JSON list of C-alpha atoms in Angstrom, two decimals:
[
{"chain": "A", "resi": 1, "resn": "MET", "atom": "CA", "xyz": [5.98, -2.59, 28.30]},
{"chain": "A", "resi": 2, "resn": "LYS", "atom": "CA", "xyz": [2.79, -3.47, 26.43]},
{"chain": "A", "resi": 3, "resn": "LYS", "atom": "CA", "xyz": [1.77, 0.18, 26.38]},
{"chain": "A", "resi": 4, "resn": "TYR", "atom": "CA", "xyz": [5.10, 1.15, 24.80]},
{"chain": "A", "resi": 5, "resn": "ILE", "atom": "CA", "xyz": [4.85, -1.59, 22.18]},
{"chain": "A", "resi": 6, "resn": "THR", "atom": "CA", "xyz": [1.40, -0.38, 21.23]},
{"chain": "A", "resi": 7, "resn": "ILE", "atom": "CA", "xyz": [2.53, 3.26, 20.90]},
{"chain": "A", "resi": 8, "resn": "LEU", "atom": "CA", "xyz": [5.43, 2.04, 18.65]},
{"chain": "A", "resi": 9, "resn": "LEU", "atom": "CA", "xyz": [2.94, 0.00, 16.52]},
{"chain": "A", "resi": 10, "resn": "LEU", "atom": "CA", "xyz": [0.75, 3.04, 16.23]},
{"chain": "A", "resi": 11, "resn": "LEU", "atom": "CA", "xyz": [3.60, 5.16, 15.00]},
{"chain": "A", "resi": 12, "resn": "PHE", "atom": "CA", "xyz": [4.57, 2.61, 12.49]},
{"chain": "A", "resi": 13, "resn": "LEU", "atom": "CA", "xyz": [1.02, 2.33, 11.31]},
{"chain": "A", "resi": 14, "resn": "LEU", "atom": "CA", "xyz": [0.77, 6.04, 10.74]},
{"chain": "A", "resi": 15, "resn": "SER", "atom": "CA", "xyz": [4.10, 6.03, 8.82]},
{"chain": "A", "resi": 16, "resn": "GLY", "atom": "CA", "xyz": [2.94, 3.10, 6.73]},
{"chain": "A", "resi": 17, "resn": "CYS", "atom": "CA", "xyz": [5.56, 0.75, 7.89]},
{"chain": "A", "resi": 18, "resn": "VAL", "atom": "CA", "xyz": [3.14, -1.90, 9.17]},
{"chain": "A", "resi": 19, "resn": "SER", "atom": "CA", "xyz": [1.40, -4.02, 6.67]},
{"chain": "A", "resi": 20, "resn": "ILE", "atom": "CA", "xyz": [-2.36, -4.36, 6.80]},
{"chain": "A", "resi": 21, "resn": "ARG", "atom": "CA", "xyz": [-1.85, -8.11, 6.40]},
{"chain": "A", "resi": 22, "resn": "ASN", "atom": "CA", "xyz": [-0.23, -8.34, 9.80]},
{"chain": "A", "resi": 23, "resn": "GLU", "atom": "CA", "xyz": [-3.61, -8.73, 11.49]},
{"chain": "A", "resi": 24, "resn": "ALA", "atom": "CA", "xyz": [-2.35, -9.53, 15.01]},
{"chain": "A", "resi": 25, "resn": "ASP", "atom": "CA", "xyz": [-0.37, -6.22, 15.27]},
{"chain": "A", "resi": 26, "resn": "TYR", "atom": "CA", "xyz": [-3.12, -4.34, 13.37]},
{"chain": "A", "resi": 27, "resn": "ASN", "atom": "CA", "xyz": [-5.94, -5.51, 15.62]},
{"chain": "A", "resi": 28, "resn": "GLU", "atom": "CA", "xyz": [-3.99, -4.52, 18.69]},
{"chain": "A", "resi": 29, "resn": "VAL", "atom": "CA", "xyz": [-3.38, -1.04, 17.41]},
{"chain": "A", "resi": 30, "resn": "ALA", "atom": "CA", "xyz": [-6.99, -0.64, 16.18]},
{"chain": "A", "resi": 31, "resn": "ASN", "atom": "CA", "xyz": [-8.45, -1.64, 19.52]},
{"chain": "A", "resi": 32, "resn": "ASN", "atom": "CA", "xyz": [-6.03, 0.49, 21.54]},
{"chain": "A", "resi": 33, "resn": "ILE", "atom": "CA", "xyz": [-6.97, 3.56, 19.46]},
{"chain": "A", "resi": 34, "resn": "ILE", "atom": "CA", "xyz": [-10.66, 3.22, 20.31]},
{"chain": "A", "resi": 35, "resn": "LYS", "atom": "CA", "xyz": [-9.91, 2.47, 23.99]},
{"chain": "A", "resi": 36, "resn": "THR", "atom": "CA", "xyz": [-7.65, 5.51, 24.36]},
{"chain": "A", "resi": 37, "resn": "ASN", "atom": "CA", "xyz": [-9.44, 8.78, 25.06]},
{"chain": "A", "resi": 38, "resn": "SER", "atom": "CA", "xyz": [-7.09, 11.72, 25.27]},
{"chain": "A", "resi": 39, "resn": "HIS", "atom": "CA", "xyz": [-9.96, 14.21, 25.83]},
{"chain": "A", "resi": 40, "resn": "LEU", "atom": "CA", "xyz": [-8.46, 16.48, 23.21]},
{"chain": "A", "resi": 41, "resn": "TYR", "atom": "CA", "xyz": [-10.87, 18.40, 20.94]},
{"chain": "A", "resi": 42, "resn": "ASN", "atom": "CA", "xyz": [-10.19, 20.99, 18.26]},
{"chain": "A", "resi": 43, "resn": "ARG", "atom": "CA", "xyz": [-13.53, 20.99, 16.36]},
{"chain": "A", "resi": 44, "resn": "THR", "atom": "CA", "xyz": [-17.10, 21.67, 17.53]},
{"chain": "A", "resi": 45, "resn": "SER", "atom": "CA", "xyz": [-20.33, 21.17, 15.71]},
{"chain": "A", "resi": 46, "resn": "THR", "atom": "CA", "xyz": [-24.08, 20.95, 16.64]},
{"chain": "A", "resi": 47, "resn": "GLY", "atom": "CA", "xyz": [-24.29, 18.69, 19.65]},
{"chain": "A", "resi": 48, "resn": "TYR", "atom": "CA", "xyz": [-20.78, 17.26, 19.60]},
{"chain": "A", "resi": 49, "resn": "LYS", "atom": "CA", "xyz": [-17.12, 17.96, 19.48]},
{"chain": "A", "resi": 50, "resn": "TYR", "atom": "CA", "xyz": [-14.17, 15.95, 18.19]},
{"chain": "A", "resi": 51, "resn": "TYR", "atom": "CA", "xyz": [-10.47, 15.88, 17.44]},
{"chain": "A", "resi": 52, "resn": "LEU", "atom": "CA", "xyz": [-8.90, 16.13, 14.04]},
{"chain": "A", "resi": 53, "resn": "PRO", "atom": "CA", "xyz": [-5.27, 14.75, 14.08]},
{"chain": "A", "resi": 54, "resn": "GLN", "atom": "CA", "xyz": [-2.52, 16.73, 12.53]},
{"chain": "A", "resi": 55, "resn": "GLY", "atom": "CA", "xyz": [-2.64, 16.30, 8.76]},
{"chain": "A", "resi": 56, "resn": "VAL", "atom": "CA", "xyz": [-6.49, 16.07, 8.54]},
{"chain": "A", "resi": 57, "resn": "ASN", "atom": "CA", "xyz": [-8.24, 19.27, 7.43]},
{"chain": "A", "resi": 58, "resn": "LEU", "atom": "CA", "xyz": [-11.96, 20.12, 7.55]},
{"chain": "A", "resi": 59, "resn": "ILE", "atom": "CA", "xyz": [-13.28, 21.06, 4.14]},
{"chain": "A", "resi": 60, "resn": "SER", "atom": "CA", "xyz": [-17.02, 21.59, 4.93]},
{"chain": "A", "resi": 61, "resn": "ASP", "atom": "CA", "xyz": [-19.25, 21.32, 7.95]},
{"chain": "A", "resi": 62, "resn": "SER", "atom": "CA", "xyz": [-22.88, 20.51, 7.33]},
{"chain": "A", "resi": 63, "resn": "GLU", "atom": "CA", "xyz": [-23.72, 19.99, 11.03]},
{"chain": "A", "resi": 64, "resn": "PHE", "atom": "CA", "xyz": [-23.81, 16.09, 10.98]},
{"chain": "A", "resi": 65, "resn": "ASN", "atom": "CA", "xyz": [-21.94, 15.56, 7.73]},
{"chain": "A", "resi": 66, "resn": "GLN", "atom": "CA", "xyz": [-18.35, 16.63, 7.58]},
{"chain": "A", "resi": 67, "resn": "LYS", "atom": "CA", "xyz": [-16.04, 16.53, 4.62]},
{"chain": "A", "resi": 68, "resn": "LEU", "atom": "CA", "xyz": [-12.36, 16.03, 5.50]},
{"chain": "A", "resi": 69, "resn": "VAL", "atom": "CA", "xyz": [-9.16, 15.78, 3.52]},
{"chain": "A", "resi": 70, "resn": "VAL", "atom": "CA", "xyz": [-5.82, 14.15, 4.03]},
{"chain": "A", "resi": 71, "resn": "ASN", "atom": "CA", "xyz": [-3.44, 15.10, 1.29]},
{"chain": "A", "resi": 72, "resn": "ASN", "atom": "CA", "xyz": [-5.62, 14.37, -1.80]},
{"chain": "A", "resi": 73, "resn": "THR", "atom": "CA", "xyz": [-7.89, 11.80, -0.07]},
{"chain": "A", "resi": 74, "resn": "TYR", "atom": "CA", "xyz": [-11.34, 12.98, 0.92]},
{"chain": "A", "resi": 75, "resn": "MET", "atom": "CA", "xyz": [-13.02, 11.43, 3.97]},
{"chain": "A", "resi": 76, "resn": "TYR", "atom": "CA", "xyz": [-16.69, 11.75, 4.81]},
{"chain": "A", "resi": 77, "resn": "LEU", "atom": "CA", "xyz": [-17.79, 11.75, 8.38]},
{"chain": "A", "resi": 78, "resn": "TYR", "atom": "CA", "xyz": [-21.36, 11.23, 9.37]},
{"chain": "A", "resi": 79, "resn": "VAL", "atom": "CA", "xyz": [-22.49, 11.66, 12.96]},
{"chain": "A", "resi": 80, "resn": "ASP", "atom": "CA", "xyz": [-25.84, 10.20, 14.04]},
{"chain": "A", "resi": 81, "resn": "ILE", "atom": "CA", "xyz": [-26.99, 12.07, 17.09]},
{"chain": "A", "resi": 82, "resn": "VAL", "atom": "CA", "xyz": [-30.44, 10.49, 16.89]},
{"chain": "A", "resi": 83, "resn": "SER", "atom": "CA", "xyz": [-29.03, 6.99, 17.43]},
{"chain": "A", "resi": 84, "resn": "TYR", "atom": "CA", "xyz": [-26.83, 8.37, 20.17]},
{"chain": "A", "resi": 85, "resn": "TYR", "atom": "CA", "xyz": [-29.88, 9.94, 21.93]},
{"chain": "A", "resi": 86, "resn": "TYR", "atom": "CA", "xyz": [-31.83, 6.74, 21.80]},
{"chain": "A", "resi": 87, "resn": "LYS", "atom": "CA", "xyz": [-28.80, 4.58, 22.40]},
{"chain": "A", "resi": 88, "resn": "THR", "atom": "CA", "xyz": [-29.59, 2.43, 19.37]},
{"chain": "A", "resi": 89, "resn": "ASN", "atom": "CA", "xyz": [-27.84, -0.94, 19.46]},
{"chain": "A", "resi": 90, "resn": "ASN", "atom": "CA", "xyz": [-26.68, -2.48, 16.22]},
{"chain": "A", "resi": 91, "resn": "ASP", "atom": "CA", "xyz": [-25.78, -6.04, 15.78]},
{"chain": "A", "resi": 92, "resn": "TYR", "atom": "CA", "xyz": [-22.61, -5.91, 13.73]},
{"chain": "A", "resi": 93, "resn": "PRO", "atom": "CA", "xyz": [-21.20, -9.08, 12.10]},
{"chain": "A", "resi": 94, "resn": "LEU", "atom": "CA", "xyz": [-18.12, -10.54, 13.80]},
{"chain": "A", "resi": 95, "resn": "ILE", "atom": "CA", "xyz": [-16.45, -11.61, 10.49]},
{"chain": "A", "resi": 96, "resn": "CYS", "atom": "CA", "xyz": [-16.57, -10.57, 6.85]},
{"chain": "A", "resi": 97, "resn": "GLU", "atom": "CA", "xyz": [-15.54, -13.44, 4.51]},
{"chain": "A", "resi": 98, "resn": "ASN", "atom": "CA", "xyz": [-15.27, -11.34, 1.36]},
{"chain": "A", "resi": 99, "resn": "CYS", "atom": "CA", "xyz": [-13.56, -8.30, 2.83]},
{"chain": "A", "resi": 100, "resn": "TYR", "atom": "CA", "xyz": [-9.88, -7.42, 2.33]},
{"chain": "A", "resi": 101, "resn": "TYR", "atom": "CA", "xyz": [-9.88, -6.72, 6.06]},
{"chain": "A", "resi": 102, "resn": "TYR", "atom": "CA", "xyz": [-12.46, -6.67, 8.75]},
{"chain": "A", "resi": 103, "resn": "THR", "atom": "CA", "xyz": [-12.48, -6.32, 12.50]},
{"chain": "A", "resi": 104, "resn": "TYR", "atom": "CA", "xyz": [-15.25, -6.06, 15.10]},
{"chain": "A", "resi": 105, "resn": "LEU", "atom": "CA", "xyz": [-14.75, -3.10, 17.46]},
{"chain": "A", "resi": 106, "resn": "ASP", "atom": "CA", "xyz": [-15.90, -3.43, 21.10]},
{"chain": "A", "resi": 107, "resn": "ASN", "atom": "CA", "xyz": [-15.25, -1.00, 23.93]},
{"chain": "A", "resi": 108, "resn": "ASN", "atom": "CA", "xyz": [-17.47, -1.61, 26.86]},
{"chain": "A", "resi": 109, "resn": "SER", "atom": "CA", "xyz": [-21.02, -0.59, 25.69]},
{"chain": "A", "resi": 110, "resn": "ILE", "atom": "CA", "xyz": [-19.84, 1.05, 22.44]},
{"chain": "A", "resi": 111, "resn": "ASN", "atom": "CA", "xyz": [-19.19, -1.16, 19.40]},
{"chain": "A", "resi": 112, "resn": "GLY", "atom": "CA", "xyz": [-18.71, -0.92, 15.72]},
{"chain": "A", "resi": 113, "resn": "TYR", "atom": "CA", "xyz": [-16.58, -2.24, 12.92]},
{"chain": "A", "resi": 114, "resn": "LEU", "atom": "CA", "xyz": [-13.72, -1.54, 10.50]},
{"chain": "A", "resi": 115, "resn": "ARG", "atom": "CA", "xyz": [-14.35, -2.86, 7.02]},
{"chain": "A", "resi": 116, "resn": "ILE", "atom": "CA", "xyz": [-11.95, -2.63, 4.04]},
{"chain": "A", "resi": 117, "resn": "THR", "atom": "CA", "xyz": [-12.91, -3.92, 0.56]},
{"chain": "A", "resi": 118, "resn": "LYS", "atom": "CA", "xyz": [-10.77, -3.74, -2.58]},
{"chain": "A", "resi": 119, "resn": "ASP", "atom": "CA", "xyz": [-12.21, -1.96, -5.58]},
{"chain": "A", "resi": 120, "resn": "ASP", "atom": "CA", "xyz": [-9.90, -2.34, -8.56]},
{"chain": "A", "resi": 121, "resn": "LYS", "atom": "CA", "xyz": [-6.70, -0.39, -7.60]},
{"chain": "A", "resi": 122, "resn": "LEU", "atom": "CA", "xyz": [-8.36, 1.50, -4.63]},
{"chain": "A", "resi": 123, "resn": "TYR", "atom": "CA", "xyz": [-9.55, 0.42, -1.21]},
{"chain": "A", "resi": 124, "resn": "PHE", "atom": "CA", "xyz": [-12.89, 1.41, 0.20]},
{"chain": "A", "resi": 125, "resn": "VAL", "atom": "CA", "xyz": [-12.58, 2.07, 3.93]},
{"chain": "A", "resi": 126, "resn": "GLU", "atom": "CA", "xyz": [-15.69, 2.09, 6.19]},
{"chain": "A", "resi": 127, "resn": "ALA", "atom": "CA", "xyz": [-15.31, 2.61, 9.86]},
{"chain": "A", "resi": 128, "resn": "GLU", "atom": "CA", "xyz": [-18.40, 2.84, 12.15]},
{"chain": "A", "resi": 129, "resn": "TYR", "atom": "CA", "xyz": [-18.03, 3.39, 15.83]},
{"chain": "A", "resi": 130, "resn": "ASN", "atom": "CA", "xyz": [-19.40, 5.66, 18.59]},
{"chain": "A", "resi": 131, "resn": "TYR", "atom": "CA", "xyz": [-22.62, 6.41, 16.69]},
{"chain": "A", "resi": 132, "resn": "ALA", "atom": "CA", "xyz": [-20.61, 7.77, 13.75]},
{"chain": "A", "resi": 133, "resn": "LYS", "atom": "CA", "xyz": [-19.23, 6.58, 10.44]},
{"chain": "A", "resi": 134, "resn": "ILE", "atom": "CA", "xyz": [-16.34, 7.48, 8.12]},
{"chain": "A", "resi": 135, "resn": "GLN", "atom": "CA", "xyz": [-16.11, 6.37, 4.49]},
{"chain": "A", "resi": 136, "resn": "THR", "atom": "CA", "xyz": [-13.38, 6.99, 2.00]},
{"chain": "A", "resi": 137, "resn": "TYR", "atom": "CA", "xyz": [-11.42, 5.54, -0.94]},
{"chain": "A", "resi": 138, "resn": "THR", "atom": "CA", "xyz": [-7.61, 5.39, -0.75]},
{"chain": "A", "resi": 139, "resn": "ASP", "atom": "CA", "xyz": [-4.67, 3.69, -2.33]},
{"chain": "A", "resi": 140, "resn": "ILE", "atom": "CA", "xyz": [-2.50, 1.05, -0.63]},
{"chain": "A", "resi": 141, "resn": "GLU", "atom": "CA", "xyz": [0.26, 3.56, 0.16]},
{"chain": "A", "resi": 142, "resn": "ASN", "atom": "CA", "xyz": [-2.01, 5.65, 2.39]},
{"chain": "A", "resi": 143, "resn": "LEU", "atom": "CA", "xyz": [-4.24, 2.84, 3.64]},
{"chain": "A", "resi": 144, "resn": "ASN", "atom": "CA", "xyz": [-2.74, 2.41, 7.07]},
{"chain": "A", "resi": 145, "resn": "LYS", "atom": "CA", "xyz": [-2.65, 6.17, 7.75]},
{"chain": "A", "resi": 146, "resn": "ILE", "atom": "CA", "xyz": [-6.32, 6.67, 6.64]},
{"chain": "A", "resi": 147, "resn": "VAL", "atom": "CA", "xyz": [-7.47, 3.76, 8.89]},
{"chain": "A", "resi": 148, "resn": "SER", "atom": "CA", "xyz": [-5.71, 5.12, 11.93]},
{"chain": "A", "resi": 149, "resn": "TYR", "atom": "CA", "xyz": [-7.04, 8.69, 11.27]},
{"chain": "A", "resi": 150, "resn": "SER", "atom": "CA", "xyz": [-10.62, 7.33, 10.88]},
{"chain": "A", "resi": 151, "resn": "LEU", "atom": "CA", "xyz": [-10.57, 5.41, 14.16]},
{"chain": "A", "resi": 152, "resn": "SER", "atom": "CA", "xyz": [-8.96, 8.30, 16.05]},
{"chain": "A", "resi": 153, "resn": "ILE", "atom": "CA", "xyz": [-11.63, 10.73, 14.88]},
{"chain": "A", "resi": 154, "resn": "LEU", "atom": "CA", "xyz": [-14.49, 8.43, 15.66]},
{"chain": "A", "resi": 155, "resn": "SER", "atom": "CA", "xyz": [-13.29, 7.52, 19.09]},
{"chain": "A", "resi": 156, "resn": "SER", "atom": "CA", "xyz": [-12.69, 11.20, 19.96]},
{"chain": "A", "resi": 157, "resn": "ILE", "atom": "CA", "xyz": [-16.34, 12.26, 19.39]},
{"chain": "A", "resi": 158, "resn": "ASP", "atom": "CA", "xyz": [-17.80, 13.63, 22.57]},
{"chain": "A", "resi": 159, "resn": "TYR", "atom": "CA", "xyz": [-21.61, 14.31, 22.62]},
{"chain": "A", "resi": 160, "resn": "ASN", "atom": "CA", "xyz": [-23.24, 17.22, 24.41]},
{"chain": "A", "resi": 161, "resn": "ASP", "atom": "CA", "xyz": [-26.26, 15.56, 26.06]},
{"chain": "A", "resi": 162, "resn": "HIS", "atom": "CA", "xyz": [-27.83, 18.86, 27.00]},
{"chain": "A", "resi": 163, "resn": "VAL", "atom": "CA", "xyz": [-27.81, 20.26, 23.50]},
{"chain": "A", "resi": 164, "resn": "ILE", "atom": "CA", "xyz": [-28.80, 17.06, 21.93]},
{"chain": "A", "resi": 165, "resn": "ASP", "atom": "CA", "xyz": [-31.81, 16.74, 24.29]},
{"chain": "A", "resi": 166, "resn": "LYS", "atom": "CA", "xyz": [-32.95, 20.23, 23.27]},
{"chain": "A", "resi": 167, "resn": "LEU", "atom": "CA", "xyz": [-32.50, 19.48, 19.57]},
{"chain": "A", "resi": 168, "resn": "ILE", "atom": "CA", "xyz": [-34.59, 16.21, 19.81]},
{"chain": "A", "resi": 169, "resn": "ASN", "atom": "CA", "xyz": [-37.26, 17.55, 22.07]},
{"chain": "A", "resi": 170, "resn": "ASN", "atom": "CA", "xyz": [-37.68, 20.90, 20.21]},
{"chain": "A", "resi": 171, "resn": "ASN", "atom": "CA", "xyz": [-38.27, 19.12, 16.93]},
{"chain": "A", "resi": 172, "resn": "TYR", "atom": "CA", "xyz": [-35.13, 20.55, 15.38]},
{"chain": "A", "resi": 173, "resn": "PHE", "atom": "CA", "xyz": [-35.04, 17.89, 12.70]},
{"chain": "A", "resi": 174, "resn": "SER", "atom": "CA", "xyz": [-38.58, 18.43, 11.54]},
{"chain": "A", "resi": 175, "resn": "SER", "atom": "CA", "xyz": [-37.63, 21.00, 8.89]},
{"chain": "A", "resi": 176, "resn": "ILE", "atom": "CA", "xyz": [-34.37, 19.27, 7.93]},
{"chain": "A", "resi": 177, "resn": "GLU", "atom": "CA", "xyz": [-36.14, 15.95, 7.39]},
{"chain": "A", "resi": 178, "resn": "LYS", "atom": "CA", "xyz": [-38.16, 17.60, 4.68]},
{"chain": "A", "resi": 179, "resn": "THR", "atom": "CA", "xyz": [-34.94, 17.91, 2.72]},
{"chain": "A", "resi": 180, "resn": "TYR", "atom": "CA", "xyz": [-33.26, 14.63, 3.59]},
{"chain": "A", "resi": 181, "resn": "SER", "atom": "CA", "xyz": [-33.58, 11.66, 5.99]},
{"chain": "A", "resi": 182, "resn": "LEU", "atom": "CA", "xyz": [-30.91, 11.03, 8.56]},
{"chain": "A", "resi": 183, "resn": "ILE", "atom": "CA", "xyz": [-28.74, 8.09, 7.58]},
{"chain": "A", "resi": 184, "resn": "LYS", "atom": "CA", "xyz": [-28.96, 5.55, 10.33]},
{"chain": "A", "resi": 185, "resn": "PRO", "atom": "CA", "xyz": [-25.75, 3.55, 10.68]},
{"chain": "A", "resi": 186, "resn": "ASP", "atom": "CA", "xyz": [-26.29, -0.14, 10.15]},
{"chain": "A", "resi": 187, "resn": "ASN", "atom": "CA", "xyz": [-24.39, -3.23, 8.95]},
{"chain": "A", "resi": 188, "resn": "SER", "atom": "CA", "xyz": [-25.54, -2.95, 5.34]},
{"chain": "A", "resi": 189, "resn": "ASN", "atom": "CA", "xyz": [-23.44, -1.80, 2.45]},
{"chain": "A", "resi": 190, "resn": "ILE", "atom": "CA", "xyz": [-24.87, 1.74, 2.31]},
{"chain": "A", "resi": 191, "resn": "ASN", "atom": "CA", "xyz": [-22.32, 4.04, 0.68]},
{"chain": "A", "resi": 192, "resn": "ILE", "atom": "CA", "xyz": [-22.46, 7.50, 2.28]},
{"chain": "A", "resi": 193, "resn": "LEU", "atom": "CA", "xyz": [-20.30, 8.89, -0.58]},
{"chain": "A", "resi": 194, "resn": "GLU", "atom": "CA", "xyz": [-23.04, 8.06, -3.03]},
{"chain": "A", "resi": 195, "resn": "ILE", "atom": "CA", "xyz": [-25.83, 9.41, -0.76]},
{"chain": "A", "resi": 196, "resn": "LEU", "atom": "CA", "xyz": [-24.03, 12.67, -0.01]},
{"chain": "A", "resi": 197, "resn": "GLU", "atom": "CA", "xyz": [-23.58, 13.19, -3.79]},
{"chain": "A", "resi": 198, "resn": "GLU", "atom": "CA", "xyz": [-27.35, 12.98, -4.32]},
{"chain": "A", "resi": 199, "resn": "TYR", "atom": "CA", "xyz": [-27.95, 15.18, -1.28]},
{"chain": "A", "resi": 200, "resn": "ASN", "atom": "CA", "xyz": [-25.63, 17.88, -2.53]},
{"chain": "A", "resi": 201, "resn": "LYS", "atom": "CA", "xyz": [-27.52, 18.01, -5.89]},
{"chain": "A", "resi": 202, "resn": "TYR", "atom": "CA", "xyz": [-30.84, 18.31, -4.04]},
{"chain": "A", "resi": 203, "resn": "GLU", "atom": "CA", "xyz": [-29.42, 20.91, -1.69]},
{"chain": "A", "resi": 204, "resn": "GLU", "atom": "CA", "xyz": [-28.63, 23.20, -4.70]},
{"chain": "A", "resi": 205, "resn": "ASP", "atom": "CA", "xyz": [-32.47, 23.46, -5.24]},
{"chain": "A", "resi": 206, "resn": "TYR", "atom": "CA", "xyz": [-33.49, 23.85, -1.64]},
{"chain": "A", "resi": 207, "resn": "GLN", "atom": "CA", "xyz": [-31.67, 25.55, 1.19]},
{"chain": "A", "resi": 208, "resn": "TYR", "atom": "CA", "xyz": [-32.83, 25.03, 4.77]},
{"chain": "A", "resi": 209, "resn": "GLU", "atom": "CA", "xyz": [-32.00, 27.54, 7.47]},
{"chain": "A", "resi": 210, "resn": "LEU", "atom": "CA", "xyz": [-29.27, 26.51, 9.89]},
{"chain": "A", "resi": 211, "resn": "PRO", "atom": "CA", "xyz": [-29.26, 27.88, 13.40]},
{"chain": "A", "resi": 212, "resn": "ASP", "atom": "CA", "xyz": [-27.22, 30.94, 13.92]},
{"chain": "A", "resi": 213, "resn": "GLU", "atom": "CA", "xyz": [-24.65, 31.43, 16.66]},
{"chain": "A", "resi": 214, "resn": "LYS", "atom": "CA", "xyz": [-27.25, 32.97, 19.00]},
{"chain": "A", "resi": 215, "resn": "SER", "atom": "CA", "xyz": [-29.50, 29.92, 18.67]},
{"chain": "A", "resi": 216, "resn": "ILE", "atom": "CA", "xyz": [-26.67, 27.49, 19.38]},
{"chain": "A", "resi": 217, "resn": "ASN", "atom": "CA", "xyz": [-25.79, 29.49, 22.48]},
{"chain": "A", "resi": 218, "resn": "ASN", "atom": "CA", "xyz": [-29.39, 29.37, 23.70]},
{"chain": "A", "resi": 219, "resn": "LEU", "atom": "CA", "xyz": [-29.26, 25.60, 23.52]},
{"chain": "A", "resi": 220, "resn": "ASN", "atom": "CA", "xyz": [-26.40, 25.58, 26.00]},
{"chain": "A", "resi": 221, "resn": "ASP", "atom": "CA", "xyz": [-28.38, 27.76, 28.45]}
]
């Protein structure tokens, strides 16, 4: 019975029928999303694969930085395979007094947080989980849907240990780090949207060579 109730709550959340202020129901849905692994994947990138729910479209793939869009809302996904490789543990706060909404996410050895702050008429959503982070701005009408999509995407990420081991040990990041430093997820107020904007400006002046399909296939051998 509890499973069916959770599914109904999730459907209502996606449709926008559940208020974000209903913390008891919202917490249950959020935690069930991260604990449910459907093992469905429809997108692959360097060292990992993940699932984009229906309605979410991929705009650009820069290996570890993905730009997504839902209607007119852009979502920025950052995947930190370096932290995944070293199994970096982050001490996330359990509460956030000045947040519009905050919850600590914990699923066995994987933890993270969902933080929502109000910025004038928009809401800044930051979800960090499974060695990855999503940030976006949205209005109140789409807030529930964006939160649900963000947690679903983060929890679906499946890392390829074999590929990541080769990337790390073959110094794959040595040339990339000349262009930008990998953004390590932490519990500070780092805004990926601002960082990516600066990175995109710099990228126009310097283009680093990405691995071709043959190189990626060799990593899997």
